[in-house]
Coordinates of C-alpha atoms and ligand atoms in Angstrom, one line a residue:
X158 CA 0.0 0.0 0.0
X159 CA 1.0 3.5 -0.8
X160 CA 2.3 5.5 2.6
X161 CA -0.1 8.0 3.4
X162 CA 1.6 10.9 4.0
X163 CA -1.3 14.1 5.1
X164 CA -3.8 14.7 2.2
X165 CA -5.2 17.2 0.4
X166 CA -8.4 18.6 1.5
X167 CA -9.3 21.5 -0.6
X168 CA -7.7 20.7 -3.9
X169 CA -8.8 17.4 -5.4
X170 CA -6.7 15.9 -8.8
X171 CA -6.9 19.0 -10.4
X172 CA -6.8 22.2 -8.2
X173 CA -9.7 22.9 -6.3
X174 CA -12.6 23.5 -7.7
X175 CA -16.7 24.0 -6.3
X176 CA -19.6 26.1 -6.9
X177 CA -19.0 29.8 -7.7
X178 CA -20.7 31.8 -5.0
X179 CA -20.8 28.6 -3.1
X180 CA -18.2 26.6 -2.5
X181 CA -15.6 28.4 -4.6
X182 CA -15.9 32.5 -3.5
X183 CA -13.6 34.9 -4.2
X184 CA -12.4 35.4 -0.8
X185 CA -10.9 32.1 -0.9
X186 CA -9.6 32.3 -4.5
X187 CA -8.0 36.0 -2.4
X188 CA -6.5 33.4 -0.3
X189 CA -5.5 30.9 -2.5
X190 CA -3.0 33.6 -4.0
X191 CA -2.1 34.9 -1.2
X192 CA -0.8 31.6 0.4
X193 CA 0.6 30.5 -3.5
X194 CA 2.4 34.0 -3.4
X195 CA 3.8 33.7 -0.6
X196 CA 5.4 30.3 -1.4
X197 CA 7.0 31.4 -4.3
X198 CA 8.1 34.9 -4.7
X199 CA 8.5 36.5 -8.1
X200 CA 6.5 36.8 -11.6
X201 CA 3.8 34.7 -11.6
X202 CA 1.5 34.0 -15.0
X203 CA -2.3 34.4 -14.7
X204 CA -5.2 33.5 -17.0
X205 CA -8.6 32.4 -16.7
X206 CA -11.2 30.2 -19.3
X207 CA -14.1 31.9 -20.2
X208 CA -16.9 31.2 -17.1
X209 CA -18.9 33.9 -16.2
X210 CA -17.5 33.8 -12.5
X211 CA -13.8 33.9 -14.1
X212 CA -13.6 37.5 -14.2
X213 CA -14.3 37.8 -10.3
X214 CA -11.9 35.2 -9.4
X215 CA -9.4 36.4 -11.3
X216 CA -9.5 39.6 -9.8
X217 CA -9.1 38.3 -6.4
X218 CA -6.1 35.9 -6.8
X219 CA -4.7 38.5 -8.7
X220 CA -4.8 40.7 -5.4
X221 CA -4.1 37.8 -3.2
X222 CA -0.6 37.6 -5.3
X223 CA 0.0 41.0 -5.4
X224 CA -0.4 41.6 -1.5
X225 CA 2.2 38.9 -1.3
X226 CA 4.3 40.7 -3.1
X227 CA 4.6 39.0 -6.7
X228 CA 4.7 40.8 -9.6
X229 CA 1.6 39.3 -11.8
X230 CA 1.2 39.1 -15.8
X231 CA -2.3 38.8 -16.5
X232 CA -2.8 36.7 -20.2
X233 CA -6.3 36.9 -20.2
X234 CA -8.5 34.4 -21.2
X235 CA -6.3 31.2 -22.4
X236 CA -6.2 27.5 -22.2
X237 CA -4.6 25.7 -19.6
X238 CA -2.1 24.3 -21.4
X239 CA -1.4 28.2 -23.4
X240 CA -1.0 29.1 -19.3
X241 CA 1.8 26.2 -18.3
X242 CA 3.6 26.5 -21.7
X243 CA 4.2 30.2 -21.4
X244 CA 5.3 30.0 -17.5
X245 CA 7.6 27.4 -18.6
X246 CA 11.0 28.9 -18.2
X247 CA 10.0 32.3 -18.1
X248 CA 7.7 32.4 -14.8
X249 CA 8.4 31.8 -11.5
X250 CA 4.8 30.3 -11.2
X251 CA 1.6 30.4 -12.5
X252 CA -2.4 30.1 -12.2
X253 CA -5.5 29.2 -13.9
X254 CA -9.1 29.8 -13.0
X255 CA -11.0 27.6 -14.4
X256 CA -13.5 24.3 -13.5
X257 CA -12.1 22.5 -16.8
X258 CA -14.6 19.8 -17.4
X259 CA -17.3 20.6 -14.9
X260 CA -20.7 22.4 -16.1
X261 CA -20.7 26.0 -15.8
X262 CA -21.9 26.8 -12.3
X263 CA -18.2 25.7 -11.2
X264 CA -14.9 27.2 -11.1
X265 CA -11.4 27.0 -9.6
X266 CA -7.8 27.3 -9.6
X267 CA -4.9 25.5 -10.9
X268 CA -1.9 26.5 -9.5
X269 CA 1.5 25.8 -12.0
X270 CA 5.0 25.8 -10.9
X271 CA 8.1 27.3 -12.4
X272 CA 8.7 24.1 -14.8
X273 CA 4.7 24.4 -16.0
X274 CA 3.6 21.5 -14.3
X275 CA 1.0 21.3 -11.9
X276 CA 1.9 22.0 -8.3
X277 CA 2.8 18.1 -6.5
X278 CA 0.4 17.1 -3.8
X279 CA 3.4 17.3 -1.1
X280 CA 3.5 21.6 -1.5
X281 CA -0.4 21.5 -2.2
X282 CA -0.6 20.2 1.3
X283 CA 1.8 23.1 2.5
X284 CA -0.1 25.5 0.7
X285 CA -3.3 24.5 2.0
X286 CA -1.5 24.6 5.5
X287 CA -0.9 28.1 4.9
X288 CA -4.0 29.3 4.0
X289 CA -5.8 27.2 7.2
X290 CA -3.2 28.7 9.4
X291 CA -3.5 32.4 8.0
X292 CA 0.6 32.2 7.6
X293 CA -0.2 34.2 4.9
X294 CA 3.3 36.9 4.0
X295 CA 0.9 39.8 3.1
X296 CA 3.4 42.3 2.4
X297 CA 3.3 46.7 3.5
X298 CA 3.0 49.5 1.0
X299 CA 6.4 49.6 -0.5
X300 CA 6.5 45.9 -1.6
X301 CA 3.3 45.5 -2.5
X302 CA 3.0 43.5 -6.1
X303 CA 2.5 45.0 -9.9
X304 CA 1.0 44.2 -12.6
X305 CA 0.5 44.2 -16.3
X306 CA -1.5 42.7 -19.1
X307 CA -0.1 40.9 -22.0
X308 CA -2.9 39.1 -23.9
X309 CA -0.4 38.6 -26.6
X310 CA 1.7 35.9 -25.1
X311 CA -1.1 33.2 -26.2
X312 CA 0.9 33.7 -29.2
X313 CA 4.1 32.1 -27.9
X314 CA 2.0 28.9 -26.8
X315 CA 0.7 29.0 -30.7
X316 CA 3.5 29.2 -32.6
X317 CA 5.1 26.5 -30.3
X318 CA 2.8 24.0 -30.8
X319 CA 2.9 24.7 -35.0
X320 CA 6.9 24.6 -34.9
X321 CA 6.7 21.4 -34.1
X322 CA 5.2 20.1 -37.2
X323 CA 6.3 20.1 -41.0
X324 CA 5.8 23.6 -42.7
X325 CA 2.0 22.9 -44.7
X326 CA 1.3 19.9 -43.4
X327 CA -1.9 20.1 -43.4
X328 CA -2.4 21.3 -46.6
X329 CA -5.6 20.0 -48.5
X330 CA -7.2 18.8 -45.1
X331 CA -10.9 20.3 -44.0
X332 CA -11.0 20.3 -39.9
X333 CA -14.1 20.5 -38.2
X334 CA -13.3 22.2 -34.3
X335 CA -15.4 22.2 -31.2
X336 CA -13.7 23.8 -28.6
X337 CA -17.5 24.3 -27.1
X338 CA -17.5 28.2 -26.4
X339 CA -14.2 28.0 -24.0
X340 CA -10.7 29.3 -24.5
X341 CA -9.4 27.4 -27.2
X342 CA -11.4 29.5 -29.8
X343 CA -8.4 31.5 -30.5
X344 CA -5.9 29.1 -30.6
X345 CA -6.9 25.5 -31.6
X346 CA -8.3 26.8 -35.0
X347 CA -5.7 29.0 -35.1
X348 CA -3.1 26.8 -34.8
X349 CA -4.7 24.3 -37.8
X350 CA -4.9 27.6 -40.2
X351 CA -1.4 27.6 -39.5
X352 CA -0.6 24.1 -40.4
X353 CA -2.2 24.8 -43.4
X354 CA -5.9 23.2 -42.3
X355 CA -9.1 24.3 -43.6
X356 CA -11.1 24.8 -40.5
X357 CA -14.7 24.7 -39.9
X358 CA -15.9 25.8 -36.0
X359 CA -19.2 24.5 -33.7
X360 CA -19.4 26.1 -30.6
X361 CA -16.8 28.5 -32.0
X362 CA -17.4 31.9 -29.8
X363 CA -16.2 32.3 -26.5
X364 CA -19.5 32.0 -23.9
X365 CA -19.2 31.0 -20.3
X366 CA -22.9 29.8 -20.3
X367 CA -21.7 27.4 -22.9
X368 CA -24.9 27.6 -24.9
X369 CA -24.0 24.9 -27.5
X370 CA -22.8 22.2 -25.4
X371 CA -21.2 21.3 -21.5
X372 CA -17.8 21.7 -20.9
X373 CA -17.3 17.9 -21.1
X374 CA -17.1 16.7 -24.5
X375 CA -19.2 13.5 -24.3
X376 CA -20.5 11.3 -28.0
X377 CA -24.2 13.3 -27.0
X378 CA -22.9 16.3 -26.6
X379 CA -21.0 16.5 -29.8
X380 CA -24.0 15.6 -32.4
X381 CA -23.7 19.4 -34.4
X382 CA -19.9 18.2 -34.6
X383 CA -20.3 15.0 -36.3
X384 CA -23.1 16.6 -38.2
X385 CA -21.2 19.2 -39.4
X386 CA -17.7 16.5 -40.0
X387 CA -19.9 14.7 -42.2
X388 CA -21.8 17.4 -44.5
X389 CA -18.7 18.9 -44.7
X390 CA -16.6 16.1 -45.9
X391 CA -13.8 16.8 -43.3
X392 CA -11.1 14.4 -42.4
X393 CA -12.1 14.4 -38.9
X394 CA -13.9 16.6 -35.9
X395 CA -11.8 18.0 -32.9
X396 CA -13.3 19.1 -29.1
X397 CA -12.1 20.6 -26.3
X398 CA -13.1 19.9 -22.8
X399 CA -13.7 23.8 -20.9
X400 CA -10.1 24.2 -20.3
X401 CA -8.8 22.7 -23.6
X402 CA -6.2 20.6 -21.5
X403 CA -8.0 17.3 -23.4
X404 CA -9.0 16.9 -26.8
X405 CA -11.6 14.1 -28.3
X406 CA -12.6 12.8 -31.5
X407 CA -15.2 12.5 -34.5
X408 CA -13.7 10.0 -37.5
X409 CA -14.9 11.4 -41.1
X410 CA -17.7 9.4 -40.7
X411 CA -19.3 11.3 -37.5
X412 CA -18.5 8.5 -35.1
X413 CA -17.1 9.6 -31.8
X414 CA -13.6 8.0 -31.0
X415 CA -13.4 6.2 -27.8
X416 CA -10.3 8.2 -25.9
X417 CA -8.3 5.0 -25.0
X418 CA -8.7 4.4 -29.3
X419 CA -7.4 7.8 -29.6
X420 CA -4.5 7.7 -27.1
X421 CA -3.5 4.4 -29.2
X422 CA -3.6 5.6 -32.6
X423 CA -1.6 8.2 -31.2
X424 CA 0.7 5.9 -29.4
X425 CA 0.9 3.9 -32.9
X426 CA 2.1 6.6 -34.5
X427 CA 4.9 7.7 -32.3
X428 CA 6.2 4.7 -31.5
X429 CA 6.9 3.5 -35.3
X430 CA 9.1 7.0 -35.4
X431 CA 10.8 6.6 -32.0
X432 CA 11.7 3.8 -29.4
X433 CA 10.9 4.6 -25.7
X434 CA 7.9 4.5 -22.8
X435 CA 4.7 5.1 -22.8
X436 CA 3.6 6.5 -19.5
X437 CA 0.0 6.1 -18.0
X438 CA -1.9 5.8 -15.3
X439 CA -3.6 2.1 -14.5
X440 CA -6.5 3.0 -15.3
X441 CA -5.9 2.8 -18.9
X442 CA -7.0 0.2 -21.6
X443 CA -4.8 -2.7 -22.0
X444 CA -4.7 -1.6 -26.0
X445 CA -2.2 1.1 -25.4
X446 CA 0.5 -1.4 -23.4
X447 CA -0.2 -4.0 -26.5
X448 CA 0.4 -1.2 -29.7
X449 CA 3.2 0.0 -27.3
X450 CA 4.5 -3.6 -27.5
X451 CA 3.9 -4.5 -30.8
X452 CA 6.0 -1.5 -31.8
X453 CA 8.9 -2.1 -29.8
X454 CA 8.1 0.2 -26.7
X455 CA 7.2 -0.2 -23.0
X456 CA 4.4 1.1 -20.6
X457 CA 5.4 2.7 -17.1
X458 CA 2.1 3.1 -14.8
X459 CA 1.5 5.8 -12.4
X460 CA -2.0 6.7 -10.1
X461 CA -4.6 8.1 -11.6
X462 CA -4.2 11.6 -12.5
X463 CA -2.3 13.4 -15.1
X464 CA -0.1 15.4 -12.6
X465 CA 1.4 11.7 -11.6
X466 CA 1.7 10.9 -15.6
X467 CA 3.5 14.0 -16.6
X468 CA 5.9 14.1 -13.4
X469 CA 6.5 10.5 -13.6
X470 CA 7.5 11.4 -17.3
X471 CA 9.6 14.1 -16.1
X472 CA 11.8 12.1 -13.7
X473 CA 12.5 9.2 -16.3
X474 CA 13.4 11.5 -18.7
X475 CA 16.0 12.8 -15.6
X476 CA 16.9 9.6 -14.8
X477 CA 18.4 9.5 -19.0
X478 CA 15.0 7.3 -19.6
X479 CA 13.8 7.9 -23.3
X480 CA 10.4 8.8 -22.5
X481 CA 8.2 9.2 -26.1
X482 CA 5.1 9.8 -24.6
X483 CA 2.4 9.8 -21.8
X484 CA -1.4 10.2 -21.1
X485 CA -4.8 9.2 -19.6
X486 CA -7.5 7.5 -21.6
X487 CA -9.4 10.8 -21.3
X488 CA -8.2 12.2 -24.7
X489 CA -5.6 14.4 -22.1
X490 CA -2.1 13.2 -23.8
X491 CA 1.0 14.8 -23.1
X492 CA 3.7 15.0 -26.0
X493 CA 7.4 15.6 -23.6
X494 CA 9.0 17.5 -26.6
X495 CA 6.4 19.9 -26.1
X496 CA 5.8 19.9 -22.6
X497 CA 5.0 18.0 -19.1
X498 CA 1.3 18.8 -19.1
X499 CA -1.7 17.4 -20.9
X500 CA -2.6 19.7 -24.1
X501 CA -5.7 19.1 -26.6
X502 CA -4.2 22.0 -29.0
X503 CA -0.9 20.1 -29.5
X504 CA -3.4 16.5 -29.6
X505 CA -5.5 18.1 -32.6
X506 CA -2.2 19.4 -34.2
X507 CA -0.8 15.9 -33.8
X508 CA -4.0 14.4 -35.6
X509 CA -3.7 16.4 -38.3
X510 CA 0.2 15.2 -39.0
X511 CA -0.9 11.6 -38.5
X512 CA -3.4 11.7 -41.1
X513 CA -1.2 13.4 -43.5
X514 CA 1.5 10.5 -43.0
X515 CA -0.5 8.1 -44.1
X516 CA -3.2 6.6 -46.5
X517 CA -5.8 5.7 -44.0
X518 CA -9.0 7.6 -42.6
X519 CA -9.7 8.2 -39.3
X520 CA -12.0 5.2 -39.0
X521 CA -9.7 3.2 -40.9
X522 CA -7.3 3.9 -38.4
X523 CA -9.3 3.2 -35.6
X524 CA -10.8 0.0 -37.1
X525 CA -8.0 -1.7 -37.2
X526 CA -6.8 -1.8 -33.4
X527 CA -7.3 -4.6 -31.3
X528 CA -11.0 -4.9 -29.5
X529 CA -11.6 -4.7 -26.1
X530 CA -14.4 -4.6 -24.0
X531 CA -14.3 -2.3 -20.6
X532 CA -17.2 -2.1 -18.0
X533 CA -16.9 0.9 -15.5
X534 CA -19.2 1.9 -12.1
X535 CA -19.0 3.5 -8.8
X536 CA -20.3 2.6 -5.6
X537 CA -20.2 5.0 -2.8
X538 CA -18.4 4.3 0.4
X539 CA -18.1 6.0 3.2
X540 CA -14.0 5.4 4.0
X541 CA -13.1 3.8 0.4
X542 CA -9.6 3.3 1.7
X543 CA -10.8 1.3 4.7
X544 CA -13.0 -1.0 1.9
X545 CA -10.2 -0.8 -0.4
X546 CA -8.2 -2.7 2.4
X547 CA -10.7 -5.2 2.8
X548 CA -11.3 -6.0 -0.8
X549 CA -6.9 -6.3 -1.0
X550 CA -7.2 -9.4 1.4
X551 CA -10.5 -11.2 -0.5
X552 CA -8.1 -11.1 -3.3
X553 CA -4.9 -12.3 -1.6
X554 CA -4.6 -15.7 -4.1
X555 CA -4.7 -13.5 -7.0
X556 CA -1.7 -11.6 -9.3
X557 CA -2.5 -7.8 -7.0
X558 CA -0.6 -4.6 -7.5
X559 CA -1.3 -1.4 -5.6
X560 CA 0.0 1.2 -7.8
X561 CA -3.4 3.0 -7.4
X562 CA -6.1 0.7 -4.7
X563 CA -5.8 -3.1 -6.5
X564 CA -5.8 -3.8 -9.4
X565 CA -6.3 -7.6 -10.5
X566 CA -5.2 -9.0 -13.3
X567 CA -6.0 -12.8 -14.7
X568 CA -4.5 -12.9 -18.3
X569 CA -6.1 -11.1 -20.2
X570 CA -9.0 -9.5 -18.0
X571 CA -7.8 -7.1 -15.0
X572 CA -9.9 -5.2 -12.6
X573 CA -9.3 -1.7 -11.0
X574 CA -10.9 -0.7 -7.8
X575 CA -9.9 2.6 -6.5
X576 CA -10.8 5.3 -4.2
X577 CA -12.0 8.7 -5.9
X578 CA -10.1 11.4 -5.2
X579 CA -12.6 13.9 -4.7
X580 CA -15.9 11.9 -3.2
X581 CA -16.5 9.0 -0.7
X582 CA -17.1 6.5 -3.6
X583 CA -15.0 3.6 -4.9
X584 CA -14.3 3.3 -8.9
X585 CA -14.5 -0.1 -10.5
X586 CA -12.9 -0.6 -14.4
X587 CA -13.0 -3.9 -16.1
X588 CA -11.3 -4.6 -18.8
X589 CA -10.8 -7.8 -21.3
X590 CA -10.3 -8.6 -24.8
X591 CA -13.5 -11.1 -24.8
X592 CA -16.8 -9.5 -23.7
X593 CA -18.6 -12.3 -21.5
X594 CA -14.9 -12.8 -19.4
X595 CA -15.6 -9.2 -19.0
X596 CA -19.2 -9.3 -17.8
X597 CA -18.4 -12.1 -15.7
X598 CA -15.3 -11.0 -13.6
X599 CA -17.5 -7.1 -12.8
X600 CA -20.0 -9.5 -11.3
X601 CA -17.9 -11.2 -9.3
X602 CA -15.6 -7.7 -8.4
X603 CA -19.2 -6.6 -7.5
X604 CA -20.5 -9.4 -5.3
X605 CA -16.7 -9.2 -3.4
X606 CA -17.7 -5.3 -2.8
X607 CA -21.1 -5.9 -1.8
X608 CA -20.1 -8.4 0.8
X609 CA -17.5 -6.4 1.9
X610 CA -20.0 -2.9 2.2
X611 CA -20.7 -2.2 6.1
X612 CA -24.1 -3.1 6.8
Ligands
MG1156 MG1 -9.4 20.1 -18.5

């Protein structure tokens, strides 16, 4: 079992996040700053996605920084990955409002160290300890923080992610893009233009209400996509979650790409250029270890959570590891050339230069990987860990590792079941290559749990 060392209680796997007006004010945004700022001194990056609440919350972590005596840069509205790659090397921190995925009552803040990763749990924990305590280094009038605007630096993020492609190579290719009224409206189309893309939007004007569709880019929720994909003739349909940290799918055909079938036409891809590992969490589908393999690569597993994935990546790649690539099956993939953090513009640029490598369509792409058949559920708990515990010993005689609660694993069938990070439910993930070995191991992962529920 994983030591646990003290835990996180108001920032879940991605920053903390609640109801505006609610959970999530802006006095404690105000604080949030405050205690980030004084933890790490200097210029710090700001930017926000485009919920109606941002504007507030912006304002106060802005003065939350600035009373602790950092200079701030305010880039405006921006995905989260634009943010990270513009405080990389040139930021002594950074931080996002924004609820990323979650409908548009929410917000909250992401907080981005110097490197442009995500803040680890360890100073999260110190951070949080600060703000509980009130140890916050609000600074007098002669030190007191400035700041300026530079809505221009999105620019840097753009270019960046188009650099890394052949000049054109695009060319000839209609795009369809959903970044479903959130930040990437100015840079994901933008950056297919650039390749050379002909680009056709849905959803393609900033809105905090998000009037076309939720922030979470789910098959029902992307119908005027496909629609449009397949009137259009394009080569394939792109969306963003609200934060534009994850991309998703539609093949020319309309059909919504299932992110693990993503992830592995992208891991297909890179690993025929490149020999390395494949880093993801163990909640992904056995079909990215099995392309990774069939290619000549290996898979590393971390928790869940793309923090773990991207600094696991990181300290391989220190430890003179070649490290070709990592991500969840969430359509979040992070490309380490690029950088340490999940990022849908660079996914949708990436699509475009696989397509454009090869003969095959989208579908034809996707058709071709190996089937598998994965069954997921929750059941609430009141202390998941305590269950998890429980359920570790009722599995003793099988093949158990703990990388992230147990996960079973008999051939070709495994079973996850972990404690969420953010509620007092378990998560259960099946997995196998035949669907009735599938059907029949959740049962019995379900009858273990139910027995082992308090009563
Ligand atoms: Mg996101």
């Amino acid at each position: 079992m994983r030591p646990e060392t003290q835990k996180k209680q108001l920032f879940g796997t991605n920053g903390a996040r609640g109801i505006a007006g609610k959970d999530m004010v802006p006095a404690l945004v105000f604080q949030i700053g405050a205690a980030f700022g004084s933890m790490r001194k200097g210029r710090i990056a700001v930017g926000r996605d485009t919920r109606t609440s941002g504007n507030s919350m912006l304002l106060a972590l802005k003065a939350g920084l600035r009373g602790a005596g950092c200079d701030v840069v305010d880039c405006g509205v921006l995905p989260t990955p634009a943010l990270q790659y513009i405080v990389k090397d040139n930021f002594d921190g950074g931080a996002m409002i924004t609820a990323s995925h979650n409908p548009p009552e929410y917000n909250g803040v992401k907080v981005i160290e110097a490197d442009g990763t995500e803040m680890a749990d360890e100073d999260i924990v110190k951070l949080e300890q600060r703000m509980f305590n009130r140890a916050l280094d609000v600074q007098p009038w002669d030190r007191v923080g400035h700041e300026v605007s530079d809505p221009a630096l999105i620019n840097q993020y753009v270019m960046a992610v188009v650099r890394h492609f052949p000049s054109q190579i695009g060319r000839g290719m209609l795009v369809v893009v959903d970044p479903g009224s959130g930040p990437a409206c100015t840079t994901t189309p933008e950056i297919l233009k650039m390749l050379g893309c002909q680009v056709l939007t849905v959803n393609g004007t900033m809105d905090g209400r998000f009037p076309g569709r939720m922030p979470e880019p789910t098959p029902e929720g992307l119908a005027a996509l496909s629609q449009l994909v397949i009137s259009s003739g394009a080569s394939f349909g792109v969306a963003h979650d609200g934060d534009a940290d994850r991309a998703v799918f539609v093949d020319e055909k309309g059909n919504y790409v299932e992110e693990n079938q993503e992830f592995a036409v992208v891991v297909q891809h890179l690993c025929q250029q490149q020999k390395g590992i494949i880093v993801t969490p163990v909640s992904t589908s056995q079909l990215i270890e099995a392309i990774a393999r069939r290619e000549g690569c290996s898979v590393t597993y971390t928790r869940v959570g793309s923090i773990y994935v991207a600094r696991t990546m990181h300290s391989l790649e220190k430890e003179g590891k070649k490290v070709i690539f990592g991500g969840e099956g969430n359509g979040g993939l992070i490309f380490p050339g690029h950088q340490f953090c999940r990022d849908g513009g660079m996914t949708a640029a990436m699509m475009v230069s696989i397509l454009a490598s090869g003969n095959e369509k989208l579908s034809e792409l996707v058709g071709r990987l190996p089937k598998r058949h994965m069954i997921k559920d929750r059941v609430r708990a009141a202390i998941p860990e305590k269950l998890i515990e429980k359920l570790g010993h009722a599995f003793r005689d099988d093949l158990v590792e703990h990388t992230d609660g147990i996960k079973i694993s008999r051939s070709s069938t495994w079973g996850l079941i972990r404690a969420s990070g953010t509620e007092p439910l378990i998560r259960i993930i099946v997995e196998s290559d035949d669907r009735v070995h599938a059907e029949s191991f959740f049962h019995e992962l379900m009858d273990i749990i139910s027995q082992n529920l308090p009563r």
